[in-house]
mmCIF file of C-alpha atoms in Angstrom:
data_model
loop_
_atom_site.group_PDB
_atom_site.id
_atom_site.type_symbol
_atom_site.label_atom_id
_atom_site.label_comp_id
_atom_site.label_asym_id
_atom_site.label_seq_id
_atom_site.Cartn_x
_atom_site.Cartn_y
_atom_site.Cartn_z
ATOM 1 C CA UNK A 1 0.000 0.000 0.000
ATOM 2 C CA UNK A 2 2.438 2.583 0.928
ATOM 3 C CA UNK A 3 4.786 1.815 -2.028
ATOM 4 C CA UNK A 4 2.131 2.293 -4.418
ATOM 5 C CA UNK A 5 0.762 5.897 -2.493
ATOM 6 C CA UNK A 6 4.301 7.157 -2.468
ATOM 7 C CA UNK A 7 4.274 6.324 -6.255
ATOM 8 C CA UNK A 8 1.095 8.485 -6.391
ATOM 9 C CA UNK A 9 2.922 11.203 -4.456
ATOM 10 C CA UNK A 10 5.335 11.741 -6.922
ATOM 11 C CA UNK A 11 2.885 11.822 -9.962
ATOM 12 C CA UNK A 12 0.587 14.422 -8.233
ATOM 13 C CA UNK A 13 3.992 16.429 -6.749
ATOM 14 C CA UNK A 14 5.001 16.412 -10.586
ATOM 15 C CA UNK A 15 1.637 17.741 -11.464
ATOM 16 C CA UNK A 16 1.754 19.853 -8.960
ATOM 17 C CA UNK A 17 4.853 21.837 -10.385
ATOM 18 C CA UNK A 18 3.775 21.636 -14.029
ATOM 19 C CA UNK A 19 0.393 23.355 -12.933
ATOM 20 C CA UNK A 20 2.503 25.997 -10.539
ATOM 21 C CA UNK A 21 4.943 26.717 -12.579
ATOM 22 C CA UNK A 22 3.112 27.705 -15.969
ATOM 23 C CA UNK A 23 0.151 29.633 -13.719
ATOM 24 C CA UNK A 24 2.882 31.836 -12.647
ATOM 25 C CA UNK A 25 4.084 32.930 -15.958
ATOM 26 C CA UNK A 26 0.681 33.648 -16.587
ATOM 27 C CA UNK A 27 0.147 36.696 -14.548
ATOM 28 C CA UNK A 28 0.788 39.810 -16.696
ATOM 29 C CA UNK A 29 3.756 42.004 -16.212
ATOM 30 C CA UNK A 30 7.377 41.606 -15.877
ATOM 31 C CA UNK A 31 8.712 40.511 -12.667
ATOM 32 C CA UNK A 32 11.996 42.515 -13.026
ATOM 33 C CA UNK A 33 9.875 45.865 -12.293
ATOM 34 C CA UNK A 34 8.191 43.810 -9.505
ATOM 35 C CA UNK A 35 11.063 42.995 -7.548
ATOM 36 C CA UNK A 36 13.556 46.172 -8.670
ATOM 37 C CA UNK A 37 11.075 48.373 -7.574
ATOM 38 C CA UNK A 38 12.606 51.756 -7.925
ATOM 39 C CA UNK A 39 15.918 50.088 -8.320
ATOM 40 C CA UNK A 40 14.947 49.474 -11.890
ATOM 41 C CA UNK A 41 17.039 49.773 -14.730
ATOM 42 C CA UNK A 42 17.127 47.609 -17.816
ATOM 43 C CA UNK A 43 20.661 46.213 -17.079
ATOM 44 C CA UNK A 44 19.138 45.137 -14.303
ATOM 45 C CA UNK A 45 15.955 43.799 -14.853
ATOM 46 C CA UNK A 46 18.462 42.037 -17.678
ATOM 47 C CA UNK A 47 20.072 40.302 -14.758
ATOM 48 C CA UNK A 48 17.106 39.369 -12.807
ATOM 49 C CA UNK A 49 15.564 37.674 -16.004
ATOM 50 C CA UNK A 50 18.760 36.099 -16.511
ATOM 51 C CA UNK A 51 19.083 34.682 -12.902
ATOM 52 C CA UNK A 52 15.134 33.614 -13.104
ATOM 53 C CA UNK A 53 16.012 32.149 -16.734
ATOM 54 C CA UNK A 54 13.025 33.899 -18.073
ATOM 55 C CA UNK A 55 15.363 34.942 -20.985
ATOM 56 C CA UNK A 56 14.939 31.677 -22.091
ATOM 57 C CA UNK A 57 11.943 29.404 -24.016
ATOM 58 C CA UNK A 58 9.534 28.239 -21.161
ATOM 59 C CA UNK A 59 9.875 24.562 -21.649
ATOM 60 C CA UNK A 60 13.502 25.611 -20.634
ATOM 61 C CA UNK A 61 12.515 27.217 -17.973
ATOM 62 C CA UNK A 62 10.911 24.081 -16.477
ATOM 63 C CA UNK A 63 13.478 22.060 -16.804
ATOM 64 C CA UNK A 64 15.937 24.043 -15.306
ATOM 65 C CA UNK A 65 13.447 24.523 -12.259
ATOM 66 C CA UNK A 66 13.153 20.510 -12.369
ATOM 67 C CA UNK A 67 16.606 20.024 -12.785
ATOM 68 C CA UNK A 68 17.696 22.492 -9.949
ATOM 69 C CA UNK A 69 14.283 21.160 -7.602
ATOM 70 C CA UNK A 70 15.974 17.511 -7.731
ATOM 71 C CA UNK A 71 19.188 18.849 -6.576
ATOM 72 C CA UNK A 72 17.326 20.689 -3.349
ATOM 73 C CA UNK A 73 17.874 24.661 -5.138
ATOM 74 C CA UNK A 74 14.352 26.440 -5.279
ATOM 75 C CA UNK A 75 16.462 29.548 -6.543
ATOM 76 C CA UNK A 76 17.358 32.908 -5.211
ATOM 77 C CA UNK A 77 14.506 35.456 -4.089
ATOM 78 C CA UNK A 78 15.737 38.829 -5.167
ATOM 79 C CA UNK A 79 12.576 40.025 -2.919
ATOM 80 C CA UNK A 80 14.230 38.487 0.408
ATOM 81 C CA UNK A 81 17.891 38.927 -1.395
ATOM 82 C CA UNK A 82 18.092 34.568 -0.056
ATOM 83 C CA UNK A 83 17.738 31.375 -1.073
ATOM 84 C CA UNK A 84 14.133 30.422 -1.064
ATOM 85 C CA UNK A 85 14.561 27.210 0.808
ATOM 86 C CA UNK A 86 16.435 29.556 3.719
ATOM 87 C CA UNK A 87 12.947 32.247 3.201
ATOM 88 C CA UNK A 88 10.690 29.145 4.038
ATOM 89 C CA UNK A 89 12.787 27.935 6.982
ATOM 90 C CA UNK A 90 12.464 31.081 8.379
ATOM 91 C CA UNK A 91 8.518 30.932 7.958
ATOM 92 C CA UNK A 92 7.588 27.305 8.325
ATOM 93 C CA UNK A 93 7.265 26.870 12.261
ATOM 94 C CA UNK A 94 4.379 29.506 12.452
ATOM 95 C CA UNK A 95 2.793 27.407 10.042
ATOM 96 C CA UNK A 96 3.166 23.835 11.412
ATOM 97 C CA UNK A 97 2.379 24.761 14.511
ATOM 98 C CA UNK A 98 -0.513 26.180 13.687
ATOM 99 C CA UNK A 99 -1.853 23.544 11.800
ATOM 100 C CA UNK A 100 -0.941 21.070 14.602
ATOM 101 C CA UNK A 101 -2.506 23.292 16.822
ATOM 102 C CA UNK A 102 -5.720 23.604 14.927
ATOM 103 C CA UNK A 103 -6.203 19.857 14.255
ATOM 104 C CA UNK A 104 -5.815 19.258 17.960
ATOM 105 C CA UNK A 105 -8.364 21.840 18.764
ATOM 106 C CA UNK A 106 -10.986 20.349 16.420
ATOM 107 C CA UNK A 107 -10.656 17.080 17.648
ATOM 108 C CA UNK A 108 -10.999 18.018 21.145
ATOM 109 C CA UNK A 109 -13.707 20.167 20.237
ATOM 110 C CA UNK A 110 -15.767 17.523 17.516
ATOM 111 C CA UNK A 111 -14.949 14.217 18.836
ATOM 112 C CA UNK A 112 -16.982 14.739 22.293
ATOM 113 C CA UNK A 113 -19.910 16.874 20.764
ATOM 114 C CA UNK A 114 -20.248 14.124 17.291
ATOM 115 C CA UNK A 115 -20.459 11.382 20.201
ATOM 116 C CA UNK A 116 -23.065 12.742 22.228
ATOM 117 C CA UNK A 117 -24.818 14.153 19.352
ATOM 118 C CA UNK A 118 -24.991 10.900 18.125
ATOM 119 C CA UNK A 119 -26.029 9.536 21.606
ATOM 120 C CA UNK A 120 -28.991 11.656 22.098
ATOM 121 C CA UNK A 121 -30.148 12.458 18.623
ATOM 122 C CA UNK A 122 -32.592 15.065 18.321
ATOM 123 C CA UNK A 123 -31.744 16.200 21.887
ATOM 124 C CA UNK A 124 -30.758 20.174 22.943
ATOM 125 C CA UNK A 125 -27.286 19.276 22.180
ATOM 126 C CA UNK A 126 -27.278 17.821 18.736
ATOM 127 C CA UNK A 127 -29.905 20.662 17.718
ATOM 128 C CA UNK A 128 -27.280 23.268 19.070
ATOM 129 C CA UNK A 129 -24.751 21.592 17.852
ATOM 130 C CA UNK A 130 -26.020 21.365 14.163
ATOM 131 C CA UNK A 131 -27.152 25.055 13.802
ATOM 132 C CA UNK A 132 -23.438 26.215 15.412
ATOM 133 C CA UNK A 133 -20.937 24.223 13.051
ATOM 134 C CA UNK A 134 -23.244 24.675 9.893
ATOM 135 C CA UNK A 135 -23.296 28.436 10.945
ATOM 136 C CA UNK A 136 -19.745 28.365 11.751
ATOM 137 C CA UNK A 137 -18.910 26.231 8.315
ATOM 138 C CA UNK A 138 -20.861 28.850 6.257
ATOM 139 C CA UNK A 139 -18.302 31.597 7.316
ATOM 140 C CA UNK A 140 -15.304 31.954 5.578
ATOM 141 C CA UNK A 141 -12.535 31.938 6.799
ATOM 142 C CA UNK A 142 -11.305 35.172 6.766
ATOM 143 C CA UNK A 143 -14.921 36.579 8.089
ATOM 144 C CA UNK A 144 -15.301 34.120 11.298
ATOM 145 C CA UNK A 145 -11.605 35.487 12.318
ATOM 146 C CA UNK A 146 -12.338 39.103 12.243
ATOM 147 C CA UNK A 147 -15.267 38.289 14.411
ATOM 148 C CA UNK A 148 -13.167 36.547 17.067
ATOM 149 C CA UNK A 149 -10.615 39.176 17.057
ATOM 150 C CA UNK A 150 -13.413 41.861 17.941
ATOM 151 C CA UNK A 151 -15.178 39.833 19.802
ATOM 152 C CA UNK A 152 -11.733 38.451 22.086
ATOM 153 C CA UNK A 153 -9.410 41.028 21.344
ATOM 154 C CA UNK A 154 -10.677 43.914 20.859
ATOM 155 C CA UNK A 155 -13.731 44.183 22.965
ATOM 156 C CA UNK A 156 -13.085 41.808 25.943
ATOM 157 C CA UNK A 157 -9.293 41.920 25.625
ATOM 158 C CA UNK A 158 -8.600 37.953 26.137
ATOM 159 C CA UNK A 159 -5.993 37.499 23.498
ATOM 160 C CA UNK A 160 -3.507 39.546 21.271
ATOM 161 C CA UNK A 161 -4.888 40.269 17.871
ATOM 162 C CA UNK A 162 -1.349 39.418 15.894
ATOM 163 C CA UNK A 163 2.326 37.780 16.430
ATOM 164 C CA UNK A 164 3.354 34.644 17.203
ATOM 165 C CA UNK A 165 4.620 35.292 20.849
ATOM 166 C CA UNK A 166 7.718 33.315 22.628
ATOM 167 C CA UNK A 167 8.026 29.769 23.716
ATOM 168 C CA UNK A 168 5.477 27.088 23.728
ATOM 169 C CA UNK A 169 3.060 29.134 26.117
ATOM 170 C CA UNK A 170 3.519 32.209 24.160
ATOM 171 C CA UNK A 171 2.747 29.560 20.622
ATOM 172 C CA UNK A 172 -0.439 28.356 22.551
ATOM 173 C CA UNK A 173 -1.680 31.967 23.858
ATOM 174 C CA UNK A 174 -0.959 33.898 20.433
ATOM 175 C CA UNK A 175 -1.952 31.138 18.185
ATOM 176 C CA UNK A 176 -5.202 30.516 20.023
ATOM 177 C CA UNK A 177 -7.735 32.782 18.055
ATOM 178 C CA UNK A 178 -6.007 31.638 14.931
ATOM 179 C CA UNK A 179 -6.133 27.901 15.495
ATOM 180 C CA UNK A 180 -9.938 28.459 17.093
ATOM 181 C CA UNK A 181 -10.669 29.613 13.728
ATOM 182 C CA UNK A 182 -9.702 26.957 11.382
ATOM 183 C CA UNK A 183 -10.974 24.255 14.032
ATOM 184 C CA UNK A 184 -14.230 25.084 13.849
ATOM 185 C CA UNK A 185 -14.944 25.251 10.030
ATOM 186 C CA UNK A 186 -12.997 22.426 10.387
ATOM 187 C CA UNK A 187 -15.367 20.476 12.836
ATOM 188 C CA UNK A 188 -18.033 20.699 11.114
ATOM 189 C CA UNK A 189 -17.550 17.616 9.000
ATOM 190 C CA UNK A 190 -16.152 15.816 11.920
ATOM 191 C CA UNK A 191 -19.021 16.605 14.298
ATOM 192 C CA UNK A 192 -21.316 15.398 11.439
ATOM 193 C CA UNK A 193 -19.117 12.265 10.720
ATOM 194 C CA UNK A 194 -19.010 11.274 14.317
ATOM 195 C CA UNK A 195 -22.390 11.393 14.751
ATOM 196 C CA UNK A 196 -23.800 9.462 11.320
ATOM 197 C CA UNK A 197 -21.401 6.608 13.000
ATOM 198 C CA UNK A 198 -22.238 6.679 16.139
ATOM 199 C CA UNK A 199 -25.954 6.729 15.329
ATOM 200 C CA UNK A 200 -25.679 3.247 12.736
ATOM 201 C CA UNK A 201 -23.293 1.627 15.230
ATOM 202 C CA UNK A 202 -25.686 2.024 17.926
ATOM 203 C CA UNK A 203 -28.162 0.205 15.410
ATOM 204 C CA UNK A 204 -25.974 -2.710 14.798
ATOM 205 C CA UNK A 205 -26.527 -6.080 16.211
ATOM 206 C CA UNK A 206 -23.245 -6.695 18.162
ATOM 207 C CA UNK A 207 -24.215 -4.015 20.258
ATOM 208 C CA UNK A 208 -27.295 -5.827 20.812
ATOM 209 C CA UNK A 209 -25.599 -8.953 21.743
ATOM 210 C CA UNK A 210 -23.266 -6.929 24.119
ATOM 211 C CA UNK A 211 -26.289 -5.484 26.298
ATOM 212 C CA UNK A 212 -27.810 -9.117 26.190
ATOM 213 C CA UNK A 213 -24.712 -10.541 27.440
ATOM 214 C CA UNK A 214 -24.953 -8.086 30.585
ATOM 215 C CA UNK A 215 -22.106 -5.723 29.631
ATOM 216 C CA UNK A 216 -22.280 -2.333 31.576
ATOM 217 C CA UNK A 217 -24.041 0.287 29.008
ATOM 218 C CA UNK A 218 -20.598 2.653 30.013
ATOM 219 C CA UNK A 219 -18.040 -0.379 28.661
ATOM 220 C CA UNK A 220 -19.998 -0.890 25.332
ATOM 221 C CA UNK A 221 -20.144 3.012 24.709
ATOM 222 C CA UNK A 222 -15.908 3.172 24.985
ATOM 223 C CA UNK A 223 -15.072 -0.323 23.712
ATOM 224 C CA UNK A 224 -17.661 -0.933 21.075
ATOM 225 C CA UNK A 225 -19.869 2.321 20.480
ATOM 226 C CA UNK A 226 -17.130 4.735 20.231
ATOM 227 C CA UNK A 227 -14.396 2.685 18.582
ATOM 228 C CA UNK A 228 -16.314 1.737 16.211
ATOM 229 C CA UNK A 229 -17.850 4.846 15.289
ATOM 230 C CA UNK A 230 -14.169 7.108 15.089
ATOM 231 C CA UNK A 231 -13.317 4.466 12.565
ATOM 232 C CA UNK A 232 -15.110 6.804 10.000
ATOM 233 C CA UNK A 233 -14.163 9.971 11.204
ATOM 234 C CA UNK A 234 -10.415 8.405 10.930
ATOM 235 C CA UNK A 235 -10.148 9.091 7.475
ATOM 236 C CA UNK A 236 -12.572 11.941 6.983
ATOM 237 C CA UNK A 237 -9.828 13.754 9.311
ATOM 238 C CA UNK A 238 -7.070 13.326 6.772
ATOM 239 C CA UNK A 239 -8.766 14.081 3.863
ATOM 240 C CA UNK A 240 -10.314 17.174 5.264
ATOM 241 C CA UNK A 241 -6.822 17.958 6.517
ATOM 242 C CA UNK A 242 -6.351 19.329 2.950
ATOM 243 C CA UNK A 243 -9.384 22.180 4.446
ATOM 244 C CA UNK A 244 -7.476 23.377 7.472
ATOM 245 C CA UNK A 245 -3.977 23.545 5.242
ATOM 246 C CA UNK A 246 -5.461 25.485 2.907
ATOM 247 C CA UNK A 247 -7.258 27.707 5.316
ATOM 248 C CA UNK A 248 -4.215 28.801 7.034
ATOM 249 C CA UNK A 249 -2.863 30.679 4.235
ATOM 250 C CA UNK A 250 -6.026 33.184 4.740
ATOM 251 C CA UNK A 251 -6.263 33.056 8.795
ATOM 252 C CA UNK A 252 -2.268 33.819 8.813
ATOM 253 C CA UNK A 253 -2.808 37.352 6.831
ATOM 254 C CA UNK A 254 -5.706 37.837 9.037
ATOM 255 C CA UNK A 255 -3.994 37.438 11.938
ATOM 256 C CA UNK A 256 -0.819 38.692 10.441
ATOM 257 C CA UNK A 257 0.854 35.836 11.265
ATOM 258 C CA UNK A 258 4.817 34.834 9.970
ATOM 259 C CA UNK A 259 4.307 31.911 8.500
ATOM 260 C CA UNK A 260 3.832 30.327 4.943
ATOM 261 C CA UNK A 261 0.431 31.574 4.010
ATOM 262 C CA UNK A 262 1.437 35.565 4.484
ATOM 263 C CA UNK A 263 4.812 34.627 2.983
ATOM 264 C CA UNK A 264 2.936 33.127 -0.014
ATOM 265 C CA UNK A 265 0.632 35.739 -0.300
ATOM 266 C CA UNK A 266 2.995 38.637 -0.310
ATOM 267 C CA UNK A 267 5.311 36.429 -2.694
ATOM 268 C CA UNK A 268 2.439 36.580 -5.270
ATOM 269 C CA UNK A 269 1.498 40.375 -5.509
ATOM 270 C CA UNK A 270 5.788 40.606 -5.720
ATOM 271 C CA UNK A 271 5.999 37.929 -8.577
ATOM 272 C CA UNK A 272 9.124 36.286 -6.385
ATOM 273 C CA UNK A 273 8.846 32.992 -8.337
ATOM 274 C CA UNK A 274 11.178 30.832 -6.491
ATOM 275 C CA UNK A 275 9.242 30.942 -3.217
ATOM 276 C CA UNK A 276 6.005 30.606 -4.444
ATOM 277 C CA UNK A 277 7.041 27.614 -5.887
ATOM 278 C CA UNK A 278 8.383 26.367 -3.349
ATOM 279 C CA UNK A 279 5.867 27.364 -1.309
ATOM 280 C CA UNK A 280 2.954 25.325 -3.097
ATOM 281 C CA UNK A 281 4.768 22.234 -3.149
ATOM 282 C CA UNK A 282 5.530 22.152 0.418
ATOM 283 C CA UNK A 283 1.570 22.571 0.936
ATOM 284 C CA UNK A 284 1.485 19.794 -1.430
ATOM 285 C CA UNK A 285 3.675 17.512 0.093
ATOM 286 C CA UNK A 286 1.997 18.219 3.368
ATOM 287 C CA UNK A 287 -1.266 17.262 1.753
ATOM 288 C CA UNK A 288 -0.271 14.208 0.651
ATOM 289 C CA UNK A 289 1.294 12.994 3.404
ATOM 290 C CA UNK A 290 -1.320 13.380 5.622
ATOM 291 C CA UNK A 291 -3.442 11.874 3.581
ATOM 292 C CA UNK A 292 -1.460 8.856 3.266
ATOM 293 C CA UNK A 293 -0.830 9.051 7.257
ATOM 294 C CA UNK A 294 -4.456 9.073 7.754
ATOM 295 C CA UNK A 295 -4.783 5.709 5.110
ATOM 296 C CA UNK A 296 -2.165 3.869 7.057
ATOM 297 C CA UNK A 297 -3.813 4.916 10.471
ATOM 298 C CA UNK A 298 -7.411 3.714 9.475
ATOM 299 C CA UNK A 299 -5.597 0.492 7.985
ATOM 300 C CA UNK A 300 -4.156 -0.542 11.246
ATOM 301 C CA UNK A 301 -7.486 0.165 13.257
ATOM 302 C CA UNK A 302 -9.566 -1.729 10.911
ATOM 303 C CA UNK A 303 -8.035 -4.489 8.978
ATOM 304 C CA UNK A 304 -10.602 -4.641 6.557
ATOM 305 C CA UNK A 305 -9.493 -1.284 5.411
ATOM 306 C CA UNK A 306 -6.382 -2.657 4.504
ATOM 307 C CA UNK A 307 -7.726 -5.578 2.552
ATOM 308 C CA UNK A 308 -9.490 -2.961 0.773
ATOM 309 C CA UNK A 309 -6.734 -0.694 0.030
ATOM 310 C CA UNK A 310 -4.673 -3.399 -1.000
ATOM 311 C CA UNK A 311 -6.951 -4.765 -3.357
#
């Protein structure tokens, strides 16, 4: 199984770059004037061209990028005036953090409300529940973070509106509002997951057979009920995963955070092709990976899932 995803990775990486790559030199205008700024002259905007190899055909200018992204060089940003592997060092913690952070936060938050919901369909909680995270799911991004920020930041004061703060406890404090507001566009699904499988496990006959066979109603919630039911949610997580990476990029600028999604963003209005590149296939290997970390998780908690993913 994991021969053959890793085999996938590399066709959809190498899609991945062919898609990047010619999107970029798709946006009108020069990059030169971009990056020069008022430092522009056409000896030097000569150079930059030359350094970019946009001087030459573009089927050469992908395979140079390929040639120098097997050897581990993204290129120089003129922007940063580094190497853009050294630009996304400097901005990656922010960003894994956060994501860690975030799908933490939504489990904690989804995986006791989807169970109960499930539990007591119909009941004050599941109503609540349902309106909240479909209200909460509706918002983008973007929207639902402003609101926290003058909601906890601005009118009651709780937490800082931007940075990144010092130290785990600074990480935890600062990143809060951010990480709030991925999890719970990102619960959503998981809330509603949980909750479709705990309600048809609860209708299946072993449970049945437990209860007849004098089981305590508390042992076949944990050991039957519940394990059971997160089987599903197992690999919702990872493919939603894809969600909550993508949603960083927008909650970072809101939150003016230092990590990858402001870096990308303010790569892209200043045409700095090397780190946007590199950039995007990061997120793409992240993507990937998870994915295929969530395949091999649900294949060792359910062995039929590996029989099928064998097949």
């Amino acid at each position: 199984m994991v021969p053959r995803r890793l085999g996938h990775l590399v066709l959809i990486l190498f899609g991945i770059t062919l898609v990047t790559f010619f999107l970029l030199r798709l946006i009108p205008g020069n990059p030169a004037v971009a990056i020069l700024g008022n430092r522009y002259t056409p000896a030097a905007a000569a150079a930059v061209n030359h350094t970019l190899g946009l001087d030459r055909p573009v089927w050469s200018q992908y395979w140079l990028f390929l040639t120098h992204l097997f050897q581990g060089n993204l290129g120089f940003s003129f922007f940063y005036n580094q190497p853009a592997t050294t630009v996304i060092d400097q901005h990656l913690q922010p960003t894994l953090f956060l994501v860690v952070y975030s799908a933490l936060l939504a489990a904690v938050i989804s995986l006791p409300i989807g169970f109960v919901s499930g539990l007591r369909r119909g009941g004050f909680l599941d109503q609540s529940a349902r309106v909240f995270f479909t209200l909460s799911f509706a918002m983008p991004g973007f929207w639902l973070g402003i609101i926290l920020i003058l909601i906890f930041s601005v009118r009651v004061h709780w937490f800082p509106i931007s940075g990144y703060g010092a130290g785990i406890g600074g990480h935890l404090y600062y990143l809060f509002l951010p990480a709030l507001t991925i999890a719970l566009g990102f619960s959503t699904v998981l809330v509603r997951s949980l909750r479709t499988a705990t309600i048809t496990t609860l209708q299946a006959e072993f449970i049945d057979t437990a209860r007849m066979k004098g089981i305590r109603w508390s042992q076949v919630l944990r050991r039957h009920v519940f394990r059971n039911a997160v089987l599903a949610v197992v690999a919702v997580y990872g493919v939603n995963l894809a969600y909550l990476i993508s949603t960083t990029v927008l909650v970072e600028n809101v939150f003016s955070l230092p990590g990858l999604g402001t870096l990308l963003v303010n790569s892209v209005s200043s045409r700095d092709y090397p780190v946007v590149q590199g950039v995007t296939l990061l997120f793409a290997v992240l993507i990937v990976l998870i994915n295929l970390l969530a395949d091999v998780t649900q294949a060792a908690l359910d062995p039929r899932v590996a029989q099928e993913i064998g097949e």
